[in-house]
Amino acid sequence: MPDTALKDIETYIAELRARADKSQADARATLNPLFRGRDDRKDGPGDFIDSSYLYMRSCDADQGSRPLPCSVFWLSPDLQVAPLSNLGTPTRVLQGGHSYRLTATLRNKGDLMVPSAKVEFWLTTPSLGFDTRFATKIGVAAGRVQAHSAIQIGLDYTVPPALGGHRCLFARAFSFAPLDIPLDDFALNPVIDRHVAQLNLDFVAQSSLFRLEWIHHQNAAERLEIVPMTLATIQALRAETMTPLKLMSGARLAGVIGKIGIGLVPGPEGKTAVTTAQDDRGMTLFSKNQDAASTRQQAELTGQVQEAIKSTDVRRDRATEFRDLFAAYRAMTAQSHRSTIDLTIPDLGLRKNQGVPLQILRRNAASGQVLGGIGLIITAG
């Protein structure tokens, strides 16, 4: 492009920005006073910000800002799987050869409309943590999201025989015009990224083996704990399949947890060595690789990224200031490792209408912070 043309474009952009600043100032001076004292507004409407703000909720209270306002973030109310034969009955168990609709409710809290917002969908075996390299990408759907609005974006999918059974749904939203993209390339973490949502809810039968994946850093010290599902979480699920169930609670529920066996499935040998230690509260996983980022480096970098995200929520024009920081974070999260865990669920003597509501938690062994989870409802079968 000729230098003169580039200078003309830069001059025109500067002129547009100046006109926008003048209009914003005029609105503050002439329009804002008209709103004072009405609808509990003290200073009138806020300034127009020329950006979108795409997000999917991880819980009912989630409005996109981080840190999350909820501790259970793996049961997104904005994701759903339902058979095409009966879209009114969401499910978590997929049958090979059957067709389903995967749906995400995508929200835009920004002042700019998004003409073509994209949502990517993945299915994976039940997973604590998530990495796109360890999942099956179903496809991408698109839709138009107005400013301060929401739409449902979905796609239809016929399950091949190899993908039947218990599956978890993950979704990631993005847009190129306006630019509104996720933080990470592979590791999708709704705790940090408003563009990501996950639905980890499974119904399994007693007297069965429940296999799950544990996605963690190559250097890690993390715990797996099985705890009762709280009443607030059960109510937030709004799952029709749970309506006829009489859910176990109290001391009897605590007694059931101790009967569930937890075991590591040995993986392929490599530079990353994984060991475990069990106690009466669960299992601790230790992962070591001298070539990967240390746990201390991970904690420091993650803390810096979280602060940067809070800053960009307040000033969305500051995102470019943290470009190098976000690049370093992506390089760190690319060093992920997959371990496999088997939960042996015994015969609990459940009747047809009885259920055991549990949460499988993944925690940082040092800080106790919850890093992931799976909702698990044990039934008679």
PDB file of C-alpha atoms in Angstrom, residues 63-347:
ATOM      1  CA  GLN A  63     -22.367 -11.677  33.722  1.00  0.00           C
ATOM      2  CA  GLY A  64     -19.061 -12.239  31.940  1.00  0.00           C
ATOM      3  CA  SER A  65     -16.770 -10.412  34.352  1.00  0.00           C
ATOM      4  CA  ARG A  66     -14.008 -12.328  36.083  1.00  0.00           C
ATOM      5  CA  PRO A  67     -13.431 -13.581  38.742  1.00  0.00           C
ATOM      6  CA  LEU A  68     -16.508 -15.789  38.549  1.00  0.00           C
ATOM      7  CA  PRO A  69     -19.294 -15.191  41.078  1.00  0.00           C
ATOM      8  CA  CYS A  70     -19.826 -18.945  41.517  1.00  0.00           C
ATOM      9  CA  SER A  71     -17.765 -21.916  42.700  1.00  0.00           C
ATOM     10  CA  VAL A  72     -19.558 -24.483  40.483  1.00  0.00           C
ATOM     11  CA  PHE A  73     -18.743 -23.423  36.916  1.00  0.00           C
ATOM     12  CA  TRP A  74     -18.985 -26.733  34.995  1.00  0.00           C
ATOM     13  CA  LEU A  75     -22.799 -26.867  34.815  1.00  0.00           C
ATOM     14  CA  SER A  76     -23.455 -23.991  32.428  1.00  0.00           C
ATOM     15  CA  PRO A  77     -27.125 -22.973  32.146  1.00  0.00           C
ATOM     16  CA  ASP A  78     -26.368 -21.709  28.625  1.00  0.00           C
ATOM     17  CA  LEU A  79     -25.510 -25.110  27.101  1.00  0.00           C
ATOM     18  CA  GLN A  80     -27.924 -27.895  26.179  1.00  0.00           C
ATOM     19  CA  VAL A  81     -28.035 -31.209  24.316  1.00  0.00           C
ATOM     20  CA  ALA A  82     -31.401 -32.591  23.189  1.00  0.00           C
ATOM     21  CA  PRO A  83     -32.489 -35.362  20.774  1.00  0.00           C
ATOM     22  CA  LEU A  84     -34.031 -34.107  17.533  1.00  0.00           C
ATOM     23  CA  SER A  85     -36.884 -36.518  18.110  1.00  0.00           C
ATOM     24  CA  ASN A  86     -37.832 -34.652  21.296  1.00  0.00           C
ATOM     25  CA  LEU A  87     -36.144 -31.267  21.757  1.00  0.00           C
ATOM     26  CA  GLY A  88     -38.006 -30.723  25.007  1.00  0.00           C
ATOM     27  CA  THR A  89     -36.075 -33.432  26.860  1.00  0.00           C
ATOM     28  CA  PRO A  90     -32.384 -32.519  27.281  1.00  0.00           C
ATOM     29  CA  THR A  91     -30.035 -35.442  27.787  1.00  0.00           C
ATOM     30  CA  ARG A  92     -26.438 -36.251  28.753  1.00  0.00           C
ATOM     31  CA  VAL A  93     -26.275 -39.802  27.348  1.00  0.00           C
ATOM     32  CA  LEU A  94     -25.773 -40.011  23.577  1.00  0.00           C
ATOM     33  CA  GLN A  95     -26.720 -43.039  21.494  1.00  0.00           C
ATOM     34  CA  GLY A  96     -24.768 -43.965  18.386  1.00  0.00           C
ATOM     35  CA  GLY A  97     -26.720 -43.379  15.180  1.00  0.00           C
ATOM     36  CA  HIS A  98     -29.124 -40.901  16.815  1.00  0.00           C
ATOM     37  CA  SER A  99     -29.292 -37.179  16.026  1.00  0.00           C
ATOM     38  CA  TYR A 100     -29.066 -34.362  18.576  1.00  0.00           C
ATOM     39  CA  ARG A 101     -29.153 -30.586  18.692  1.00  0.00           C
ATOM     40  CA  LEU A 102     -26.294 -28.852  20.535  1.00  0.00           C
ATOM     41  CA  THR A 103     -27.299 -25.365  21.639  1.00  0.00           C
ATOM     42  CA  ALA A 104     -25.447 -22.456  23.246  1.00  0.00           C
ATOM     43  CA  THR A 105     -27.002 -19.204  24.442  1.00  0.00           C
ATOM     44  CA  LEU A 106     -24.509 -16.509  23.440  1.00  0.00           C
ATOM     45  CA  ARG A 107     -24.735 -13.114  25.127  1.00  0.00           C
ATOM     46  CA  ASN A 108     -23.371  -9.699  24.147  1.00  0.00           C
ATOM     47  CA  LYS A 109     -23.007  -7.123  26.909  1.00  0.00           C
ATOM     48  CA  GLY A 110     -21.181  -4.698  24.618  1.00  0.00           C
ATOM     49  CA  ASP A 111     -22.381  -1.618  22.750  1.00  0.00           C
ATOM     50  CA  LEU A 112     -21.441  -3.007  19.335  1.00  0.00           C
ATOM     51  CA  MET A 113     -23.575  -5.523  17.454  1.00  0.00           C
ATOM     52  CA  VAL A 114     -21.793  -8.689  16.236  1.00  0.00           C
ATOM     53  CA  PRO A 115     -23.001  -9.567  12.715  1.00  0.00           C
ATOM     54  CA  SER A 116     -21.466 -13.049  12.662  1.00  0.00           C
ATOM     55  CA  ALA A 117     -20.582 -14.470  16.058  1.00  0.00           C
ATOM     56  CA  LYS A 118     -19.177 -18.010  16.008  1.00  0.00           C
ATOM     57  CA  VAL A 119     -19.587 -20.829  18.533  1.00  0.00           C
ATOM     58  CA  GLU A 120     -17.427 -23.966  18.378  1.00  0.00           C
ATOM     59  CA  PHE A 121     -18.774 -27.174  19.949  1.00  0.00           C
ATOM     60  CA  TRP A 122     -16.801 -30.118  21.323  1.00  0.00           C
ATOM     61  CA  LEU A 123     -17.802 -33.431  22.873  1.00  0.00           C
ATOM     62  CA  THR A 124     -15.447 -35.298  25.153  1.00  0.00           C
ATOM     63  CA  THR A 125     -15.525 -38.077  27.700  1.00  0.00           C
ATOM     64  CA  PRO A 126     -16.294 -36.718  31.192  1.00  0.00           C
ATOM     65  CA  SER A 127     -13.353 -34.447  31.956  1.00  0.00           C
ATOM     66  CA  LEU A 128     -11.784 -32.487  34.797  1.00  0.00           C
ATOM     67  CA  GLY A 129     -10.276 -29.635  32.804  1.00  0.00           C
ATOM     68  CA  PHE A 130     -10.374 -29.373  29.056  1.00  0.00           C
ATOM     69  CA  ASP A 131      -8.009 -29.246  26.097  1.00  0.00           C
ATOM     70  CA  THR A 132      -9.184 -29.092  22.488  1.00  0.00           C
ATOM     71  CA  ARG A 133      -6.479 -31.613  21.512  1.00  0.00           C
ATOM     72  CA  PHE A 134      -8.176 -34.290  23.653  1.00  0.00           C
ATOM     73  CA  ALA A 135     -11.712 -33.854  22.337  1.00  0.00           C
ATOM     74  CA  THR A 136     -13.891 -34.317  19.266  1.00  0.00           C
ATOM     75  CA  LYS A 137     -14.795 -31.079  17.519  1.00  0.00           C
ATOM     76  CA  ILE A 138     -18.402 -31.278  16.360  1.00  0.00           C
ATOM     77  CA  GLY A 139     -18.539 -28.089  14.319  1.00  0.00           C
ATOM     78  CA  VAL A 140     -19.004 -24.333  14.263  1.00  0.00           C
ATOM     79  CA  ALA A 141     -22.284 -22.408  14.116  1.00  0.00           C
ATOM     80  CA  ALA A 142     -22.821 -18.677  13.633  1.00  0.00           C
ATOM     81  CA  GLY A 143     -25.434 -16.068  14.428  1.00  0.00           C
ATOM     82  CA  ARG A 144     -26.077 -12.330  14.677  1.00  0.00           C
ATOM     83  CA  VAL A 145     -25.970 -10.938  18.234  1.00  0.00           C
ATOM     84  CA  GLN A 146     -27.325  -7.456  18.815  1.00  0.00           C
ATOM     85  CA  ALA A 147     -25.803  -5.144  21.416  1.00  0.00           C
ATOM     86  CA  HIS A 148     -26.992  -5.896  24.956  1.00  0.00           C
ATOM     87  CA  SER A 149     -28.814  -8.975  23.711  1.00  0.00           C
ATOM     88  CA  ALA A 150     -28.568 -12.756  23.458  1.00  0.00           C
ATOM     89  CA  ILE A 151     -29.350 -15.468  20.934  1.00  0.00           C
ATOM     90  CA  GLN A 152     -29.343 -19.247  20.788  1.00  0.00           C
ATOM     91  CA  ILE A 153     -26.806 -20.712  18.382  1.00  0.00           C
ATOM     92  CA  GLY A 154     -26.912 -24.437  17.662  1.00  0.00           C
ATOM     93  CA  LEU A 155     -26.164 -27.210  15.254  1.00  0.00           C
ATOM     94  CA  ASP A 156     -27.522 -30.687  14.617  1.00  0.00           C
ATOM     95  CA  TYR A 157     -25.254 -33.695  14.962  1.00  0.00           C
ATOM     96  CA  THR A 158     -25.628 -37.405  14.299  1.00  0.00           C
ATOM     97  CA  VAL A 159     -23.519 -39.405  16.741  1.00  0.00           C
ATOM     98  CA  PRO A 160     -21.249 -42.061  15.212  1.00  0.00           C
ATOM     99  CA  PRO A 161     -21.177 -45.383  17.111  1.00  0.00           C
ATOM    100  CA  ALA A 162     -17.704 -44.713  18.543  1.00  0.00           C
ATOM    101  CA  LEU A 163     -18.886 -41.565  20.334  1.00  0.00           C
ATOM    102  CA  GLY A 164     -21.921 -42.994  22.118  1.00  0.00           C
ATOM    103  CA  GLY A 165     -22.307 -43.028  25.895  1.00  0.00           C
ATOM    104  CA  HIS A 166     -21.602 -40.378  28.510  1.00  0.00           C
ATOM    105  CA  ARG A 167     -20.278 -37.141  27.023  1.00  0.00           C
ATOM    106  CA  CYS A 168     -19.497 -33.633  28.224  1.00  0.00           C
ATOM    107  CA  LEU A 169     -20.231 -30.580  26.090  1.00  0.00           C
ATOM    108  CA  PHE A 170     -17.863 -27.635  25.714  1.00  0.00           C
ATOM    109  CA  ALA A 171     -18.373 -24.454  23.699  1.00  0.00           C
ATOM    110  CA  ARG A 172     -16.170 -21.507  22.768  1.00  0.00           C
ATOM    111  CA  ALA A 173     -17.378 -18.222  21.245  1.00  0.00           C
ATOM    112  CA  PHE A 174     -15.486 -15.726  19.112  1.00  0.00           C
ATOM    113  CA  SER A 175     -15.811 -12.950  16.557  1.00  0.00           C
ATOM    114  CA  PHE A 176     -13.340 -11.364  14.135  1.00  0.00           C
ATOM    115  CA  ALA A 177     -15.393  -8.246  13.320  1.00  0.00           C
ATOM    116  CA  PRO A 178     -15.572  -6.733  15.859  1.00  0.00           C
ATOM    117  CA  LEU A 179     -12.551  -8.539  17.303  1.00  0.00           C
ATOM    118  CA  ASP A 180     -13.714 -10.527  20.355  1.00  0.00           C
ATOM    119  CA  ILE A 181     -11.658 -13.682  20.721  1.00  0.00           C
ATOM    120  CA  PRO A 182     -10.811 -16.230  23.462  1.00  0.00           C
ATOM    121  CA  LEU A 183      -7.675 -15.979  25.545  1.00  0.00           C
ATOM    122  CA  ASP A 184      -6.287 -19.461  24.890  1.00  0.00           C
ATOM    123  CA  ASP A 185      -5.613 -21.745  21.934  1.00  0.00           C
ATOM    124  CA  PHE A 186      -6.041 -25.196  23.497  1.00  0.00           C
ATOM    125  CA  ALA A 187      -6.806 -25.139  27.224  1.00  0.00           C
ATOM    126  CA  LEU A 188     -10.305 -23.712  27.659  1.00  0.00           C
ATOM    127  CA  ASN A 189     -10.947 -22.426  31.151  1.00  0.00           C
ATOM    128  CA  PRO A 190     -14.239 -20.655  31.996  1.00  0.00           C
ATOM    129  CA  VAL A 191     -12.708 -19.461  35.289  1.00  0.00           C
ATOM    130  CA  ILE A 192     -10.515 -17.097  33.267  1.00  0.00           C
ATOM    131  CA  ASP A 193     -12.241 -16.837  29.884  1.00  0.00           C
ATOM    132  CA  ARG A 194     -15.808 -15.557  29.439  1.00  0.00           C
ATOM    133  CA  HIS A 195     -15.853 -17.009  25.914  1.00  0.00           C
ATOM    134  CA  VAL A 196     -15.861 -20.593  27.253  1.00  0.00           C
ATOM    135  CA  ALA A 197     -18.646 -22.671  28.811  1.00  0.00           C
ATOM    136  CA  GLN A 198     -18.903 -26.316  29.783  1.00  0.00           C
ATOM    137  CA  LEU A 199     -21.625 -28.765  30.792  1.00  0.00           C
ATOM    138  CA  ASN A 200     -20.236 -31.653  32.834  1.00  0.00           C
ATOM    139  CA  LEU A 201     -23.303 -33.488  34.100  1.00  0.00           C
ATOM    140  CA  ASP A 202     -23.617 -37.269  33.952  1.00  0.00           C
ATOM    141  CA  PHE A 203     -26.170 -39.873  35.029  1.00  0.00           C
ATOM    142  CA  VAL A 204     -24.537 -43.238  35.731  1.00  0.00           C
ATOM    143  CA  ALA A 205     -25.842 -46.514  37.083  1.00  0.00           C
ATOM    144  CA  GLN A 206     -24.764 -48.196  40.294  1.00  0.00           C
ATOM    145  CA  SER A 207     -22.552 -51.282  39.935  1.00  0.00           C
ATOM    146  CA  SER A 208     -20.662 -49.669  37.059  1.00  0.00           C
ATOM    147  CA  LEU A 209     -17.309 -48.184  36.069  1.00  0.00           C
ATOM    148  CA  PHE A 210     -17.208 -44.450  35.364  1.00  0.00           C
ATOM    149  CA  ARG A 211     -14.104 -43.320  33.437  1.00  0.00           C
ATOM    150  CA  LEU A 212     -13.063 -39.684  33.333  1.00  0.00           C
ATOM    151  CA  GLU A 213     -10.130 -37.668  32.032  1.00  0.00           C
ATOM    152  CA  TRP A 214      -7.995 -35.375  34.165  1.00  0.00           C
ATOM    153  CA  ILE A 215      -6.382 -32.581  32.108  1.00  0.00           C
ATOM    154  CA  HIS A 216      -3.581 -30.905  34.075  1.00  0.00           C
ATOM    155  CA  HIS A 217      -0.230 -29.166  33.673  1.00  0.00           C
ATOM    156  CA  GLN A 218       2.839 -31.333  33.190  1.00  0.00           C
ATOM    157  CA  ASN A 219       4.019 -30.103  36.598  1.00  0.00           C
ATOM    158  CA  ALA A 220       1.073 -30.324  38.955  1.00  0.00           C
ATOM    159  CA  ALA A 221      -0.075 -31.247  42.444  1.00  0.00           C
ATOM    160  CA  GLU A 222      -3.847 -31.595  42.397  1.00  0.00           C
ATOM    161  CA  ARG A 223      -6.585 -33.398  44.293  1.00  0.00           C
ATOM    162  CA  LEU A 224      -9.702 -35.261  43.272  1.00  0.00           C
ATOM    163  CA  GLU A 225     -12.467 -35.174  45.858  1.00  0.00           C
ATOM    164  CA  ILE A 226     -16.023 -36.518  45.782  1.00  0.00           C
ATOM    165  CA  VAL A 227     -18.500 -34.388  47.737  1.00  0.00           C
ATOM    166  CA  PRO A 228     -22.302 -34.132  48.029  1.00  0.00           C
ATOM    167  CA  MET A 229     -24.010 -31.862  45.515  1.00  0.00           C
ATOM    168  CA  THR A 230     -25.531 -28.889  47.309  1.00  0.00           C
ATOM    169  CA  LEU A 231     -29.247 -28.129  47.191  1.00  0.00           C
ATOM    170  CA  ALA A 232     -28.553 -24.811  45.441  1.00  0.00           C
ATOM    171  CA  THR A 233     -26.674 -26.610  42.653  1.00  0.00           C
ATOM    172  CA  ILE A 234     -29.431 -29.208  42.250  1.00  0.00           C
ATOM    173  CA  GLN A 235     -32.056 -26.476  41.932  1.00  0.00           C
ATOM    174  CA  ALA A 236     -29.928 -24.513  39.435  1.00  0.00           C
ATOM    175  CA  LEU A 237     -29.653 -27.554  37.138  1.00  0.00           C
ATOM    176  CA  ARG A 238     -33.335 -27.468  36.198  1.00  0.00           C
ATOM    177  CA  ALA A 239     -32.881 -30.947  34.687  1.00  0.00           C
ATOM    178  CA  GLU A 240     -36.196 -32.604  33.851  1.00  0.00           C
ATOM    179  CA  THR A 241     -34.650 -36.057  34.172  1.00  0.00           C
ATOM    180  CA  MET A 242     -34.065 -35.369  37.870  1.00  0.00           C
ATOM    181  CA  THR A 243     -37.660 -34.416  38.629  1.00  0.00           C
ATOM    182  CA  PRO A 244     -38.939 -37.976  39.327  1.00  0.00           C
ATOM    183  CA  LEU A 245     -35.860 -38.880  41.415  1.00  0.00           C
ATOM    184  CA  LYS A 246     -35.825 -38.930  45.185  1.00  0.00           C
ATOM    185  CA  LEU A 247     -32.315 -37.673  45.895  1.00  0.00           C
ATOM    186  CA  MET A 248     -30.302 -39.028  48.785  1.00  0.00           C
ATOM    187  CA  SER A 249     -29.030 -36.533  51.378  1.00  0.00           C
ATOM    188  CA  GLY A 250     -27.519 -36.208  54.837  1.00  0.00           C
ATOM    189  CA  ALA A 251     -25.399 -38.800  56.615  1.00  0.00           C
ATOM    190  CA  ARG A 252     -26.442 -41.586  54.278  1.00  0.00           C
ATOM    191  CA  LEU A 253     -25.051 -39.651  51.320  1.00  0.00           C
ATOM    192  CA  ALA A 254     -21.721 -39.157  53.077  1.00  0.00           C
ATOM    193  CA  GLY A 255     -21.544 -42.906  53.686  1.00  0.00           C
ATOM    194  CA  VAL A 256     -22.021 -43.644  49.982  1.00  0.00           C
ATOM    195  CA  ILE A 257     -19.031 -41.488  48.984  1.00  0.00           C
ATOM    196  CA  GLY A 258     -16.624 -43.643  50.971  1.00  0.00           C
ATOM    197  CA  LYS A 259     -17.656 -46.736  49.000  1.00  0.00           C
ATOM    198  CA  ILE A 260     -16.629 -45.350  45.604  1.00  0.00           C
ATOM    199  CA  GLY A 261     -13.238 -46.610  44.427  1.00  0.00           C
ATOM    200  CA  ILE A 262     -10.763 -44.230  42.726  1.00  0.00           C
ATOM    201  CA  GLY A 263      -7.928 -45.523  40.545  1.00  0.00           C
ATOM    202  CA  LEU A 264      -5.407 -44.098  38.084  1.00  0.00           C
ATOM    203  CA  VAL A 265      -5.264 -45.762  34.668  1.00  0.00           C
ATOM    204  CA  PRO A 266      -1.570 -45.929  33.646  1.00  0.00           C
ATOM    205  CA  GLY A 267      -0.848 -43.880  30.533  1.00  0.00           C
ATOM    206  CA  PRO A 268       1.943 -44.067  27.956  1.00  0.00           C
ATOM    207  CA  GLU A 269       5.454 -43.544  29.284  1.00  0.00           C
ATOM    208  CA  GLY A 270       7.142 -40.244  28.461  1.00  0.00           C
ATOM    209  CA  LYS A 271       8.874 -37.255  30.007  1.00  0.00           C
ATOM    210  CA  THR A 272       5.861 -36.528  32.230  1.00  0.00           C
ATOM    211  CA  ALA A 273       5.701 -38.851  35.259  1.00  0.00           C
ATOM    212  CA  VAL A 274       2.341 -39.151  37.062  1.00  0.00           C
ATOM    213  CA  THR A 275       1.864 -40.703  40.501  1.00  0.00           C
ATOM    214  CA  THR A 276      -1.039 -40.687  42.966  1.00  0.00           C
ATOM    215  CA  ALA A 277      -1.669 -40.986  46.689  1.00  0.00           C
ATOM    216  CA  GLN A 278      -5.044 -41.891  48.171  1.00  0.00           C
ATOM    217  CA  ASP A 279      -6.598 -41.041  51.521  1.00  0.00           C
ATOM    218  CA  ASP A 280     -10.081 -41.147  53.029  1.00  0.00           C
ATOM    219  CA  ARG A 281     -11.013 -37.864  51.324  1.00  0.00           C
ATOM    220  CA  GLY A 282      -9.956 -38.684  47.778  1.00  0.00           C
ATOM    221  CA  MET A 283      -6.837 -38.848  45.636  1.00  0.00           C
ATOM    222  CA  THR A 284      -3.845 -36.528  45.144  1.00  0.00           C
ATOM    223  CA  LEU A 285      -2.171 -36.508  41.731  1.00  0.00           C
ATOM    224  CA  PHE A 286       1.471 -35.531  41.272  1.00  0.00           C
ATOM    225  CA  SER A 287       2.769 -34.783  37.778  1.00  0.00           C
ATOM    226  CA  LYS A 288       6.419 -33.935  37.063  1.00  0.00           C
ATOM    227  CA  ASN A 289       8.326 -32.852  33.975  1.00  0.00           C
ATOM    228  CA  GLN A 290      11.582 -30.959  34.374  1.00  0.00           C
ATOM    229  CA  ASP A 291      11.239 -29.368  30.915  1.00  0.00           C
ATOM    230  CA  ALA A 292       7.861 -27.748  31.645  1.00  0.00           C
ATOM    231  CA  ALA A 293       6.844 -24.646  33.634  1.00  0.00           C
ATOM    232  CA  SER A 294       7.083 -25.153  37.392  1.00  0.00           C
ATOM    233  CA  THR A 295       4.027 -24.913  39.652  1.00  0.00           C
ATOM    234  CA  ARG A 296       5.384 -21.620  41.023  1.00  0.00           C
ATOM    235  CA  GLN A 297       5.735 -20.150  37.535  1.00  0.00           C
ATOM    236  CA  GLN A 298       2.222 -21.318  36.699  1.00  0.00           C
ATOM    237  CA  ALA A 299       0.753 -19.617  39.792  1.00  0.00           C
ATOM    238  CA  GLU A 300       2.575 -16.338  39.150  1.00  0.00           C
ATOM    239  CA  LEU A 301       1.634 -16.162  35.475  1.00  0.00           C
ATOM    240  CA  THR A 302      -1.992 -17.141  36.107  1.00  0.00           C
ATOM    241  CA  GLY A 303      -2.296 -14.444  38.784  1.00  0.00           C
ATOM    242  CA  GLN A 304      -0.919 -11.808  36.406  1.00  0.00           C
ATOM    243  CA  VAL A 305      -3.360 -12.864  33.694  1.00  0.00           C
ATOM    244  CA  GLN A 306      -6.316 -12.711  36.076  1.00  0.00           C
ATOM    245  CA  GLU A 307      -5.379  -9.161  37.074  1.00  0.00           C
ATOM    246  CA  ALA A 308      -4.985  -8.193  33.418  1.00  0.00           C
ATOM    247  CA  ILE A 309      -8.434  -9.584  32.592  1.00  0.00           C
ATOM    248  CA  LYS A 310     -10.026  -7.575  35.414  1.00  0.00           C
ATOM    249  CA  SER A 311      -8.280  -4.478  34.073  1.00  0.00           C
ATOM    250  CA  THR A 312      -9.518  -5.022  30.517  1.00  0.00           C
ATOM    251  CA  ASP A 313     -13.066  -5.521  31.792  1.00  0.00           C
ATOM    252  CA  VAL A 314     -12.924  -1.963  33.126  1.00  0.00           C
ATOM    253  CA  ARG A 315     -10.987  -0.549  30.154  1.00  0.00           C
ATOM    254  CA  ARG A 316     -11.579  -2.720  27.110  1.00  0.00           C
ATOM    255  CA  ASP A 317      -9.194  -0.633  25.011  1.00  0.00           C
ATOM    256  CA  ARG A 318      -6.282  -1.851  27.162  1.00  0.00           C
ATOM    257  CA  ALA A 319      -6.220  -5.428  25.826  1.00  0.00           C
ATOM    258  CA  THR A 320      -3.273  -4.745  23.500  1.00  0.00           C
ATOM    259  CA  GLU A 321      -1.150  -3.725  26.500  1.00  0.00           C
ATOM    260  CA  PHE A 322      -1.113  -7.343  27.701  1.00  0.00           C
ATOM    261  CA  ARG A 323      -0.355  -9.018  24.391  1.00  0.00           C
ATOM    262  CA  ASP A 324       3.018 -10.423  25.543  1.00  0.00           C
ATOM    263  CA  LEU A 325       1.567 -11.593  28.870  1.00  0.00           C
ATOM    264  CA  PHE A 326      -1.292 -13.458  27.186  1.00  0.00           C
ATOM    265  CA  ALA A 327       1.160 -15.036  24.725  1.00  0.00           C
ATOM    266  CA  ALA A 328       3.270 -16.342  27.631  1.00  0.00           C
ATOM    267  CA  TYR A 329       0.137 -17.735  29.262  1.00  0.00           C
ATOM    268  CA  ARG A 330      -0.856 -19.560  26.074  1.00  0.00           C
ATOM    269  CA  ALA A 331       2.614 -21.090  25.841  1.00  0.00           C
ATOM    270  CA  MET A 332       2.283 -22.338  29.422  1.00  0.00           C
ATOM    271  CA  THR A 333      -1.190 -23.853  29.026  1.00  0.00           C
ATOM    272  CA  ALA A 334      -0.074 -25.617  25.846  1.00  0.00           C
ATOM    273  CA  GLN A 335       2.002 -27.865  28.150  1.00  0.00           C
ATOM    274  CA  SER A 336      -0.994 -29.923  29.245  1.00  0.00           C
ATOM    275  CA  HIS A 337      -1.125 -33.623  30.075  1.00  0.00           C
ATOM    276  CA  ARG A 338      -4.023 -36.084  30.127  1.00  0.00           C
ATOM    277  CA  SER A 339      -4.435 -38.650  32.884  1.00  0.00           C
ATOM    278  CA  THR A 340      -7.308 -41.131  33.113  1.00  0.00           C
ATOM    279  CA  ILE A 341      -9.212 -42.026  36.280  1.00  0.00           C
ATOM    280  CA  ASP A 342     -11.637 -44.887  36.933  1.00  0.00           C
ATOM    281  CA  LEU A 343     -14.380 -44.538  39.533  1.00  0.00           C
ATOM    282  CA  THR A 344     -15.759 -47.889  40.645  1.00  0.00           C
ATOM    283  CA  ILE A 345     -19.361 -47.413  41.728  1.00  0.00           C
ATOM    284  CA  PRO A 346     -20.675 -50.331  43.832  1.00  0.00           C
ATOM    285  CA  ASP A 347     -24.214 -51.589  44.226  1.00  0.00           C
TER     286      ASP A 347
END
